[in-house]
Coordinates of C-alpha atoms and ligand atoms in Angstrom, one line a residue:
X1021 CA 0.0 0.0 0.0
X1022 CA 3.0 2.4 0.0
X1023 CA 1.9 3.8 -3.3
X1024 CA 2.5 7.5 -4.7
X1025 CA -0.5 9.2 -2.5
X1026 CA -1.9 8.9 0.5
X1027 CA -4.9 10.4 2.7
X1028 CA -4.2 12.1 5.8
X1029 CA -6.0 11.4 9.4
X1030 CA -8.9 12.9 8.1
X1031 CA -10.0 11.0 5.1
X1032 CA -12.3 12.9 2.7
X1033 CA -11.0 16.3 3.3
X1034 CA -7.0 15.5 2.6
X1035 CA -4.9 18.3 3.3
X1036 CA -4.3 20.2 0.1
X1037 CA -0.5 21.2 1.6
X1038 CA 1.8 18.2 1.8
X1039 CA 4.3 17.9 3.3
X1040 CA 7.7 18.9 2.0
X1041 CA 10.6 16.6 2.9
X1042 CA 12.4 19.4 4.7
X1043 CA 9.5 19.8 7.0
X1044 CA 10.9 19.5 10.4
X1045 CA 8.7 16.6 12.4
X1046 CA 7.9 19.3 15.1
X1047 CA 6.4 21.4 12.6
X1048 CA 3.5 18.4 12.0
X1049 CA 0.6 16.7 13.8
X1050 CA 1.4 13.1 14.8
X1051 CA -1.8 12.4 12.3
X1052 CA 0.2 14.1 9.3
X1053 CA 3.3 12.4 9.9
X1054 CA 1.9 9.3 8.0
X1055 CA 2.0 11.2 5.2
X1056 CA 5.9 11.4 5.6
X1057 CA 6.3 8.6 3.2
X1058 CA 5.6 9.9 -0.1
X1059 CA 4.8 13.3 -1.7
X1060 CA 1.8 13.8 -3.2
X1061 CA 1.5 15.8 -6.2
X1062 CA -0.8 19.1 -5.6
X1063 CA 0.0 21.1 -8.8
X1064 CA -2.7 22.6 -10.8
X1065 CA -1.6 20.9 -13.8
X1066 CA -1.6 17.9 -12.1
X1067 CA -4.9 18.1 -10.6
X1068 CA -6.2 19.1 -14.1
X1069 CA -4.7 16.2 -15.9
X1070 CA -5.7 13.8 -13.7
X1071 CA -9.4 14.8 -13.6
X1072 CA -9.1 14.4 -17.3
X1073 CA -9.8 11.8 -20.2
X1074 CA -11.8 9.2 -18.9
X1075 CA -14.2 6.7 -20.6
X1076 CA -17.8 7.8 -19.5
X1077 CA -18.6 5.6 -16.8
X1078 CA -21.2 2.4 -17.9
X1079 CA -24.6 3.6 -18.3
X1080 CA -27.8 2.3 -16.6
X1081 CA -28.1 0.9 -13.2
X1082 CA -27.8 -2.5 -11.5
X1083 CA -30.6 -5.0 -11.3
X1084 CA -32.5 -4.8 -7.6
X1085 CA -31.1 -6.8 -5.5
X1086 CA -33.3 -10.5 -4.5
X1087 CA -33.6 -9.2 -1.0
X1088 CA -35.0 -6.1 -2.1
X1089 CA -38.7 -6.6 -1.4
X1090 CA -37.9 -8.6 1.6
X1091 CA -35.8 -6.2 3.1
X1092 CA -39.1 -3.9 2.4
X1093 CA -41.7 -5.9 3.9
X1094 CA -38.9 -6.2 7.4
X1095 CA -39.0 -2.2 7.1
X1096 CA -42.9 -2.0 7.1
X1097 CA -43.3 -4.2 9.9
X1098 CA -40.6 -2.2 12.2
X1099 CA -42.7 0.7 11.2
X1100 CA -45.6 -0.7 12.5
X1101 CA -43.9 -0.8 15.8
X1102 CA -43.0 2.8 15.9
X1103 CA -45.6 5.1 14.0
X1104 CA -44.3 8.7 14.4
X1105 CA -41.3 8.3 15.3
X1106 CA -37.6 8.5 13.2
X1107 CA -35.7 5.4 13.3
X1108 CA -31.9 5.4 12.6
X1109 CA -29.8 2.1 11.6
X1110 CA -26.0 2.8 10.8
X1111 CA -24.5 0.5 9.0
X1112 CA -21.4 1.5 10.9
X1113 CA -17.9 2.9 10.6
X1114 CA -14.8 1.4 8.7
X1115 CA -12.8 0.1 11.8
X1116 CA -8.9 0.7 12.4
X1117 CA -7.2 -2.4 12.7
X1118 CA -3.8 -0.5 12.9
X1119 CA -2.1 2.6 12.5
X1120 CA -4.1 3.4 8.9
X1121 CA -5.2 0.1 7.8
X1122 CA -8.8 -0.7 8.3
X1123 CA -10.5 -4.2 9.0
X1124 CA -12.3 -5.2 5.7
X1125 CA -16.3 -3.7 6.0
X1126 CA -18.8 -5.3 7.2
X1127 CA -22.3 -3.7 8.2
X1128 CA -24.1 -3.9 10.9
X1129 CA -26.3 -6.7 10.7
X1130 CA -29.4 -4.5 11.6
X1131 CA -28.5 -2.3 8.9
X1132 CA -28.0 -5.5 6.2
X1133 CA -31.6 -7.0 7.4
X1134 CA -33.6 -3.7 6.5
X1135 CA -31.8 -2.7 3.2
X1136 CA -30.9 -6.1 1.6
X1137 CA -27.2 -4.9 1.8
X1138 CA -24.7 -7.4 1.8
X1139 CA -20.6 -8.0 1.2
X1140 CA -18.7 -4.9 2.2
X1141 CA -21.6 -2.2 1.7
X1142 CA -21.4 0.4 2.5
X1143 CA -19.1 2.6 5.3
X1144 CA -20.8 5.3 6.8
X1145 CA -24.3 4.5 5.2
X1146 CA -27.2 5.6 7.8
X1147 CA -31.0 4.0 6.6
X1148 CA -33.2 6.5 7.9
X1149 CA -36.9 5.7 8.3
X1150 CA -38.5 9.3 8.5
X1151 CA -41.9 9.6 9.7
X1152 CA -45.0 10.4 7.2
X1153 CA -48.3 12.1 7.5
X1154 CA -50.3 8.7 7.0
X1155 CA -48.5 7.1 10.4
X1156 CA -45.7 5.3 8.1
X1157 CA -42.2 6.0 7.2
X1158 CA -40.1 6.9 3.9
X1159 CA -36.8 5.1 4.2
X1160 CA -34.3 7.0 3.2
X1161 CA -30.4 5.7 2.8
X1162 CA -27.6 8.1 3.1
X1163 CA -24.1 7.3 1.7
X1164 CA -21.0 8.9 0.9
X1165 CA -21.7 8.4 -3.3
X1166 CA -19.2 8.0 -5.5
X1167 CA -16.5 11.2 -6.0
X1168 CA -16.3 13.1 -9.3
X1169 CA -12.8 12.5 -11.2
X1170 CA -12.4 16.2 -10.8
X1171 CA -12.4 15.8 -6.9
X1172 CA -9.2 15.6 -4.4
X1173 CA -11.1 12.0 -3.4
X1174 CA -11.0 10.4 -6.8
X1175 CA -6.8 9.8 -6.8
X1176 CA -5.9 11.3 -2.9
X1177 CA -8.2 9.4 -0.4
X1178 CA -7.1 6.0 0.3
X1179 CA -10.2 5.8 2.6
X1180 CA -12.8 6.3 0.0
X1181 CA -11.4 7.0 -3.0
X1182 CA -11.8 5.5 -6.2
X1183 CA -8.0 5.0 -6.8
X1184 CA -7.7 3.4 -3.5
X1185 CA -10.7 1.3 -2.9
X1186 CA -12.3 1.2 -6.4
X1187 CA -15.6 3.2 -8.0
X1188 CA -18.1 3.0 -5.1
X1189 CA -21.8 3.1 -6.2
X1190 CA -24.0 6.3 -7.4
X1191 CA -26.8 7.7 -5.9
X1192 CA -29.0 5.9 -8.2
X1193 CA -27.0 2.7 -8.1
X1194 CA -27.8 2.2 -4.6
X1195 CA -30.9 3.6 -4.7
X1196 CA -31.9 0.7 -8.2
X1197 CA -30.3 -2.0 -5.9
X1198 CA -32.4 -1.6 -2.8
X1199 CA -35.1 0.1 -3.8
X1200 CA -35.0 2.7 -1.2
X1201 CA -34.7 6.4 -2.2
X1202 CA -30.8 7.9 -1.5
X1203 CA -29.2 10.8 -0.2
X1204 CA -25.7 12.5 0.1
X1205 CA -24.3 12.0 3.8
X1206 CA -23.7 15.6 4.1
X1207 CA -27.9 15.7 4.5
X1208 CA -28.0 14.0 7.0
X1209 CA -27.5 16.1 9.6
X1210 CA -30.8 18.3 8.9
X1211 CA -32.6 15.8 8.0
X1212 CA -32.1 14.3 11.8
X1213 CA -32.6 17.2 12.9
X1214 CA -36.0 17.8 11.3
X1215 CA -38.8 18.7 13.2
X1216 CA -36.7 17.5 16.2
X1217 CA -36.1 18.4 19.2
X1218 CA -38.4 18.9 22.8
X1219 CA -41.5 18.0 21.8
X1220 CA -40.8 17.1 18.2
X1221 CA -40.0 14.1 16.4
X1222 CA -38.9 11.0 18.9
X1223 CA -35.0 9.7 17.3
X1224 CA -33.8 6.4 18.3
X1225 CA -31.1 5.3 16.6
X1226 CA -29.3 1.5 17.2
X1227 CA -27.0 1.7 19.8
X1228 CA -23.3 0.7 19.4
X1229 CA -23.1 0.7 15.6
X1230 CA -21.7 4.0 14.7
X1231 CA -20.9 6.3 17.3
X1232 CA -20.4 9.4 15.1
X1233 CA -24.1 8.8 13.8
X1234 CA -25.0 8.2 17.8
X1235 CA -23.8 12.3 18.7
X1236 CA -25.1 13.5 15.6
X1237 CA -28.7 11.9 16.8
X1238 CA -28.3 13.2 20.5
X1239 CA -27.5 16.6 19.0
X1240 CA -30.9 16.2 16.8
X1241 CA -32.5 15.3 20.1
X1242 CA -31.5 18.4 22.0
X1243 CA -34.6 18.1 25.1
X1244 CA -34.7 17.6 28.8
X1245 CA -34.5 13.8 28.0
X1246 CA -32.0 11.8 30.4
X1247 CA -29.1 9.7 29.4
X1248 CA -31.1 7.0 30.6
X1249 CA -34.1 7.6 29.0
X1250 CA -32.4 8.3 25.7
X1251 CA -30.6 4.4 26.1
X1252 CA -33.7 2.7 27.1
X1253 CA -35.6 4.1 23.7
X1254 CA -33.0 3.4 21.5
X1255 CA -32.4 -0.1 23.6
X1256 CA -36.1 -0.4 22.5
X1257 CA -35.5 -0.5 19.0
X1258 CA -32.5 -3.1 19.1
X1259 CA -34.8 -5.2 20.8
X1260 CA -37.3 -5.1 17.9
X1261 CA -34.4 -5.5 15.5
X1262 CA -33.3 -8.4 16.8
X1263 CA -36.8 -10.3 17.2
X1264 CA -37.7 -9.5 13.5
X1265 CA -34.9 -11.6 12.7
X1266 CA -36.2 -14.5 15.0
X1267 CA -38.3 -16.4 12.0
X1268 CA -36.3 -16.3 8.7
X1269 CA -38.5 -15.0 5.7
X1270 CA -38.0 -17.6 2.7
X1271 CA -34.6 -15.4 0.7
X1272 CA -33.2 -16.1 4.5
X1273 CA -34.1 -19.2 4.6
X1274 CA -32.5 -19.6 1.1
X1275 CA -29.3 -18.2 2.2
X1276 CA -29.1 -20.2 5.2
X1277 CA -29.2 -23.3 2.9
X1278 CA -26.3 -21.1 0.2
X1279 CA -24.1 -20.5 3.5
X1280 CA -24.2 -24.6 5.2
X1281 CA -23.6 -26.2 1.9
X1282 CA -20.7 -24.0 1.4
X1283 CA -19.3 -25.0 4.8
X1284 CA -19.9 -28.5 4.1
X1285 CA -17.2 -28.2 1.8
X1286 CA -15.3 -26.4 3.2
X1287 CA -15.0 -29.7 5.6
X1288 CA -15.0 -32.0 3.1
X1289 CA -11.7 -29.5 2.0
X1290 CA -10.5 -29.7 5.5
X1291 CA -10.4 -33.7 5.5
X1292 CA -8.8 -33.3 2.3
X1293 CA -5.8 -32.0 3.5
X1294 CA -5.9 -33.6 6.9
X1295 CA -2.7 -35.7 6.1
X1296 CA -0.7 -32.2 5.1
X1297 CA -2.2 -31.2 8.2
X1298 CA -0.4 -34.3 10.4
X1299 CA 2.7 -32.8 8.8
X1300 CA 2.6 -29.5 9.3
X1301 CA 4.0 -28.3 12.7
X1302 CA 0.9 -25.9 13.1
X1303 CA -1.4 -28.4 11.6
X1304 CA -4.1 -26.6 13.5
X1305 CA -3.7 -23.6 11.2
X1306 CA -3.7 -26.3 8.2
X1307 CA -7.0 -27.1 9.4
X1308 CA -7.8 -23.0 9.9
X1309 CA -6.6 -22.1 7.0
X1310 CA -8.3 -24.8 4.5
X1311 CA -11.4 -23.2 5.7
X1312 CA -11.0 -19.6 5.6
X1313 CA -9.4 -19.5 2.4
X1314 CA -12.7 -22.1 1.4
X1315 CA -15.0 -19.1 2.9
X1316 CA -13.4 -16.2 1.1
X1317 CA -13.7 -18.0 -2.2
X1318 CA -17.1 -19.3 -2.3
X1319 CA -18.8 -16.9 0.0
X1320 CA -17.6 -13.2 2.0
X1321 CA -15.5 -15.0 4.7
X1322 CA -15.9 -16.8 7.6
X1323 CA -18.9 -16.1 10.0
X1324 CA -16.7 -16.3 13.3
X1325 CA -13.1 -17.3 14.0
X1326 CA -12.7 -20.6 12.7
X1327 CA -12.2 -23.5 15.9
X1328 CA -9.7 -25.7 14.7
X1329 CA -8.7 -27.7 17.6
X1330 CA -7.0 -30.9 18.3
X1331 CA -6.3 -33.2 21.3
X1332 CA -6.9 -31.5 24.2
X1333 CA -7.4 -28.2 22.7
X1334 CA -10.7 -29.5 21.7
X1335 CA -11.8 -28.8 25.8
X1336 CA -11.1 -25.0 25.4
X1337 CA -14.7 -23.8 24.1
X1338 CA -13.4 -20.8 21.9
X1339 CA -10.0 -22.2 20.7
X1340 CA -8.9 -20.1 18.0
X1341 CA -5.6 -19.2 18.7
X1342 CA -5.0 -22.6 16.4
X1343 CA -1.0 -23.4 16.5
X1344 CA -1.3 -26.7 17.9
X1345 CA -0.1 -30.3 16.5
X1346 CA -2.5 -32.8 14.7
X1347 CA -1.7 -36.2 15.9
X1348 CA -2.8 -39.4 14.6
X1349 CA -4.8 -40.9 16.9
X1350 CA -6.2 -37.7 18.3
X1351 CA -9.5 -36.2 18.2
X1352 CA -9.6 -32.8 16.0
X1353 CA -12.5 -30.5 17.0
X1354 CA -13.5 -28.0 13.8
X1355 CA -16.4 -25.2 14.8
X1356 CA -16.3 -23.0 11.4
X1357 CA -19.1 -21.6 9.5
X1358 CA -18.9 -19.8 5.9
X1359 CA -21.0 -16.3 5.6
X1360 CA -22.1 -15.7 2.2
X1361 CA -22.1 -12.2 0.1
X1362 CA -25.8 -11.7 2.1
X1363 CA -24.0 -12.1 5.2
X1364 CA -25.7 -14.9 6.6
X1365 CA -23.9 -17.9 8.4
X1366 CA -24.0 -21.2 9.1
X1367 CA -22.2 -22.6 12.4
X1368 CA -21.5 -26.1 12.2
X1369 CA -19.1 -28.5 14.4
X1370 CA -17.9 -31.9 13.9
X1371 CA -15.0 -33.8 15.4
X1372 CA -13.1 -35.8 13.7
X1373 CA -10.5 -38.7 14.4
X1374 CA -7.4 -37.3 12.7
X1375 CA -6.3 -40.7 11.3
X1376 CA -10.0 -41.4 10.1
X1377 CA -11.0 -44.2 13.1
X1378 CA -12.5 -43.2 16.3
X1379 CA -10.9 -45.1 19.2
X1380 CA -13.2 -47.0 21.3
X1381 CA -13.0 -44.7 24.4
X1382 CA -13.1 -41.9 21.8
X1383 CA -16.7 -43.5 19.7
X1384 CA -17.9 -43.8 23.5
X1385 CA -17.9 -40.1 24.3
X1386 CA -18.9 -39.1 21.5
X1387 CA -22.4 -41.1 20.9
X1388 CA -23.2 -40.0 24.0
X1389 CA -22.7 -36.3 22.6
X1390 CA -24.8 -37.7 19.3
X1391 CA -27.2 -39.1 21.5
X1392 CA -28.0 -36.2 23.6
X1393 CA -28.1 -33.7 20.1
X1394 CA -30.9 -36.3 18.6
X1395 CA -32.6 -35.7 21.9
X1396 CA -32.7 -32.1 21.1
X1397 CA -33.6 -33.1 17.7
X1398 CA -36.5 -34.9 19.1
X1399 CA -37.9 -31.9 20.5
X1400 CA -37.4 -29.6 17.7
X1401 CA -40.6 -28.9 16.5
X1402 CA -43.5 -26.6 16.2
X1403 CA -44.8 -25.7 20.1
X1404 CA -41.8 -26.6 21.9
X1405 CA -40.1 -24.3 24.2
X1406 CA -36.7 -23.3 23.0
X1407 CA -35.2 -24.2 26.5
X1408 CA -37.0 -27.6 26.1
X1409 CA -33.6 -28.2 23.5
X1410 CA -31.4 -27.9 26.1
X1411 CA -33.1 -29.7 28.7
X1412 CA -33.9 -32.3 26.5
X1413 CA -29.9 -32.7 25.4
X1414 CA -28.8 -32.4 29.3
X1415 CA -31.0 -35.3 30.2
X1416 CA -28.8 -37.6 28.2
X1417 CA -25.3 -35.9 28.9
X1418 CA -26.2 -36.3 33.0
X1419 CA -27.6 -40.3 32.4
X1420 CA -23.9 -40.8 30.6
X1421 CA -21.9 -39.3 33.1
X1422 CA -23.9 -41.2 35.9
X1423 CA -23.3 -44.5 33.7
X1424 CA -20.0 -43.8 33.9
X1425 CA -19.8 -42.9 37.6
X1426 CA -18.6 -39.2 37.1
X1427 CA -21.4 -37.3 39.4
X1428 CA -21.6 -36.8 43.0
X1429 CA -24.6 -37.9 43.0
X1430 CA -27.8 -39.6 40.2
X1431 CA -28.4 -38.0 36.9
X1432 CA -31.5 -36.6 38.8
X1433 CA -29.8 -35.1 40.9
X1434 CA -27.8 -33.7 39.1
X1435 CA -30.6 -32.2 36.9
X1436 CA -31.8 -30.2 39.8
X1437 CA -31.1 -26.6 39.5
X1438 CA -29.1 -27.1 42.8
X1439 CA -27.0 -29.7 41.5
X1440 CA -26.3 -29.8 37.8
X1441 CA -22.6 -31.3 38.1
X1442 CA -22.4 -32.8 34.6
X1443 CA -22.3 -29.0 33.3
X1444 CA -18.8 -29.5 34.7
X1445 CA -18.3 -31.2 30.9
X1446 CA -20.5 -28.6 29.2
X1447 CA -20.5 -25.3 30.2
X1448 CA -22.3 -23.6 27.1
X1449 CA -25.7 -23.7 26.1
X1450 CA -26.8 -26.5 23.6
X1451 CA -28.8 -23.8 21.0
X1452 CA -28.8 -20.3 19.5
X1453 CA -30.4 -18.7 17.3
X1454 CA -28.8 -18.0 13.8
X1455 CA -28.8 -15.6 10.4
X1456 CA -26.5 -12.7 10.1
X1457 CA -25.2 -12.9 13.2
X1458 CA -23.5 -16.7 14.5
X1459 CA -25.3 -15.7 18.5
X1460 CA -28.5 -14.0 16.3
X1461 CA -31.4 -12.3 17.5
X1462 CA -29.1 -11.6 20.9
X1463 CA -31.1 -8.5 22.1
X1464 CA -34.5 -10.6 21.6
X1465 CA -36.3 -10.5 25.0
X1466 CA -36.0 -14.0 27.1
X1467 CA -39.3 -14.5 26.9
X1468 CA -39.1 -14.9 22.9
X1469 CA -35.5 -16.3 23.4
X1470 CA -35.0 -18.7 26.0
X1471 CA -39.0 -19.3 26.8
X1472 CA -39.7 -18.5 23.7
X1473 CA -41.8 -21.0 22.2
X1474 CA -40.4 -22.5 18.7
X1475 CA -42.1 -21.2 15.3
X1476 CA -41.6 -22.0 11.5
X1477 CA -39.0 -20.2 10.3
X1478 CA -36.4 -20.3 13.2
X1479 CA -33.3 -21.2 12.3
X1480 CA -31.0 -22.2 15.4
X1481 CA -27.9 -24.9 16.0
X1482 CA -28.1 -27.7 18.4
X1483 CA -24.7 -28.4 19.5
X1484 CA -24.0 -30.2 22.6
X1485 CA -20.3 -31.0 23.5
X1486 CA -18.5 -32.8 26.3
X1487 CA -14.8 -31.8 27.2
X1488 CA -12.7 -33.6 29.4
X1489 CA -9.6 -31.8 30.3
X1490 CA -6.1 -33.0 30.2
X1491 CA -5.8 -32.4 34.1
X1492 CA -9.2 -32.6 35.4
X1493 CA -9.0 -35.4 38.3
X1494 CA -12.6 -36.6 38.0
X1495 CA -12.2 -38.3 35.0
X1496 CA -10.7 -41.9 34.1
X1497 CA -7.2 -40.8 32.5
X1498 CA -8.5 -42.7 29.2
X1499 CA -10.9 -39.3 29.0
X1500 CA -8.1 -36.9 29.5
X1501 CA -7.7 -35.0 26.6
X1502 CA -10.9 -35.9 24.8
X1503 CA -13.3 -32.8 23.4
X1504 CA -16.4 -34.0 21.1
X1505 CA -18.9 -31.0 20.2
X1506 CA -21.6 -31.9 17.2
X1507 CA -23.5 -28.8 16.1
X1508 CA -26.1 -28.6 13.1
X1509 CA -28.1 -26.2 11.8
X1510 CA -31.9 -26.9 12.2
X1511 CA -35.0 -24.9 10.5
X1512 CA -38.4 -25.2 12.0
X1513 CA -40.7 -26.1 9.8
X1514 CA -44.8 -26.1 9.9
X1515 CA -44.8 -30.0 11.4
X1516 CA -41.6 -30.4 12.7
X1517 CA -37.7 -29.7 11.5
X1518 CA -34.8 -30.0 8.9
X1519 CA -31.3 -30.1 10.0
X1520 CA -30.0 -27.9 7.1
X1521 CA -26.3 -29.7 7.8
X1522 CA -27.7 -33.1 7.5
X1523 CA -25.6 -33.9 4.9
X1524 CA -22.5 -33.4 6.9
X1525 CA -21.8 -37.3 8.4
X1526 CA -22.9 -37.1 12.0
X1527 CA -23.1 -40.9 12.6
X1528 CA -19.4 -42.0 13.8
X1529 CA -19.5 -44.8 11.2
X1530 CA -20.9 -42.4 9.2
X1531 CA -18.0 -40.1 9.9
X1532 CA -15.0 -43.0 9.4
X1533 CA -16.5 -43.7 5.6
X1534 CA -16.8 -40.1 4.3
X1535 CA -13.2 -39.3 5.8
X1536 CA -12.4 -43.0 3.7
X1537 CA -13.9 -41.7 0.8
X1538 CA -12.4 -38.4 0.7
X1539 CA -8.8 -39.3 1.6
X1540 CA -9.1 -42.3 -0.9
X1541 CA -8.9 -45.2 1.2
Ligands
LIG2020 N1 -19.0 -21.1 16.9 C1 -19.6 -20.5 18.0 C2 -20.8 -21.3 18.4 O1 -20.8 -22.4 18.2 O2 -21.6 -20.8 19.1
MN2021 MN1 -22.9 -22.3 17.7
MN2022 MN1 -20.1 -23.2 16.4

């Protein structure tokens, strides 16, 4: 990225006056000294011939996007939950990772449900749904559009500009793709502030997703409102954000299936190069790595840090730090999902025996991990409670671990609310709810979440696990060491379910012949 220009610490507005080389550093901001690198040109006659002789850009606009008219009938039913009132979703910020270099984008998922946005659309965007006469809303999306050749931006703004990060889209393009009328970002500010203010139009904007957009609302708000107040409304609408998304409309549901068969290969790739993975001295990253580059090639990347953990890693829930060894003989624990360009995600789990058989000790744990998902299973329909998932799956962990004389006490016992000693071997939760986000739907109320009862359209994981760790004294030493988490992804349907990931082997015999097949045994 060294390259002839560069912006300066406040991207969109770069300083017209570089820096000359003789410039002594005390004379500078730290935020200009980045730009000590390179000189930019700033001549008039440069400026002029760069701004000139281009091809006219393509004519027309793009095609709507499919999630258009989905993304409109999620709008009109969060309007129907706020009549009146101005309602602001940010898709959010580009984020630092270091120094000048930003993370790659990715909106806030609120942000992608309501305007069908997916990929790396669009930095800064604000979807604002402005209040009408006839109790509805106009939606309204503000962007930074595209930058005129003749503009500082085009060649100087590594941020933004078209030089730097490509031709981003028009007003109209944005507005043909989602359907949604568009505005520069520079009106957003008065068009906040519109018939705001005490007594005025009520603002709530999500919290956390952009906390430029956040001051620029509370300065809209003005009023005798407190802090408090003003956090409990907007907490309000991230609420209702989150239990739109709790029953996936059919394009979701569609994804859902696009993002789990896409990780399904990206297993079957993993297994593929199992035996490089044996070699490697990271074989974990092997594993890691087979995915990820899997993800970015057939969808936008990963969903969530990929799990790639063997041997006793396999017993640390949220093991991504993935530099370990991959021993024959081992179990090797993969959690990875892939998010397509909608940004939905699967989250699947299997755990595989690196040489291709499971052990005997090893196929013992883990049917009792199969067993107690089927359970689940078993109660995955239509009427359920969700909680009744994880109850259901516990009920089988606790009756194994009292088979195998691990608890204090009976399986019953240990079921009490007082007891529940087998969550010593399973800390997490068995189920979550899943879309854009892996943990989806996480600001839904507990009483549509956890007692929530189940409905077509929900998509969630059921993923038991048990983890026996290297040094825990409890547990025969033929247990040390051993981690087994299975987790598919299940759609509620009108009369019962479909695991989505079903064609992922979950059988252990099931398990040894695919890994056969694939490795050509
Ligand atoms: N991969 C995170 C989870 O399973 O919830
Ligand atoms: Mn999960
Ligand atoms: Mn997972």
């Amino acid at each position: 990225m060294g390259g002839m220009t560069e912006s300066t610490a406040t991207p969109g507005t770069p300083d017209a006056t570089p820096a000359a080389p003789e410039t002594s550093p005390r004379d500078q901001t730290l935020a200009d000294r980045g730009s000590n690198r390179s000189q930019r040109p700033s001549s008039e006659a440069f400026r002029r011939f760069i701004a000139e002789r281009w091809a006219d850009r393509p004519a027309g606009t793009p095609a709507p996007l499919p999630a258009a008219p989905y993304a409109a009938a999620r709008r009109a039913r969060i309007s129907a939950l706020f009549p009146g009132e101005r309602l602001v979703l940010p898709a959010g910020p580009l984020k630092t990772r270091s120094n000048d270099t930003d993370y790659r984008f990715r909106p806030h998922s609120a942000f992608a449900h309501l305007t069908g946005l997916g990929t790396d659309q669009e930095p800064d965007a604000v979807l604002v749904l402005h209040p009408t006469d006839d109790g509805g809303h106009e939606a309204v999306l503000y962007f930074r559009p595209l930058a005129g050749r003749d503009t500082e931006e085009f060649f100087a703004d590594a941020r933004y500009g078209e030089f730097w990060v490509g031709a981003r889209p028009t007003l109209d393009d944005l507005a043909a793709l989602t359907g949604v009328r568009t505005a520069a970002l520079e009106e957003l500010a008065d068009a906040l502030a519109k018939d705001a203010g005490e007594g005025g139009v009520r603002i709530r904007v999500v919290p956390g997703a952009d906390d430029a957009v956040a001051a620029q609302v509370d300065e809209a708000r003005g009023g005798t409102a407190t802090a408090d107040e003003l956090a409990e409304a907007d907490a309000a609408l991230a609420e209702a954000l989150s239990e739109l998304r709790l029953t996936k409309d059919e394009y979701e549901v569609e994804q859902m299936r696009a993002a789990v068969a896409a990780t399904i290969a990206g297993f079957e790739r993993i297994v593929r190069n199992l035996p490089r993975a044996v070699e490697h001295r990271r074989g974990e990253r092997v594993i890691e790595s087979s995915f990820d580059g899997h993800a970015r090639e057939e969808g936008n990347a990963v969903g969530y840090e990929t799990i790639a953990a063997s041997g006793d890693h396999a017993t640390t829930l949220h093991w991504t730090r993935n530099d370990g060894e991959v021993r024959p003989g081992d179990l090797v624990l993969v959690d990875a999902g892939v998010e397509v360009d909608s940004l939905y995600t699967a989250d699947v789990t299997r755990t595989l025996p690196v040489d291709g058989t499971f052990t005997d000790v090893q196929r013992r744990i883990y049917q009792a991990v199969l067993d107690a998902a089927d359970a689940a299973f078993a109660v995955a329909k239509p009427g359920s409670r969700f909680r009744d998932l994880h109850a259901a799956a516990m009920e089988v962990i606790a009756a194994r671990l009292a088979e195998w004389g691990l608890l204090p006490g009976t399986a019953e016992e240990s079921l009490d609310p007082e007891g529940q000693y087998h969550r010593r071997w399973m800390v997490h939760g068995t189920s979550h709810h899943l879309g854009l986000d892996v943990h989806d739907c996480a600001q839904a109320r507990r009483e549509l979440y956890l007692d929530g009862v189940l409905e077509p359209g929900m998509v969630f994981t059921i993923e038991p696990g048990l983890y026996f760790k290297s040094d825990d004294l409890v547990v025969p030493e033929e247990y040390r060491g051993i981690g087994v988490r299975i987790e598919d992804d299940v759609l509620i349907t009108e009369d019962g379910h479909e695991n989505l990931s079903a064609a992922l082997p979950r059988r252990p015999e099931d398990v040894e012949a695919w890994m056969a097949r694939l490795l050509g045994r």
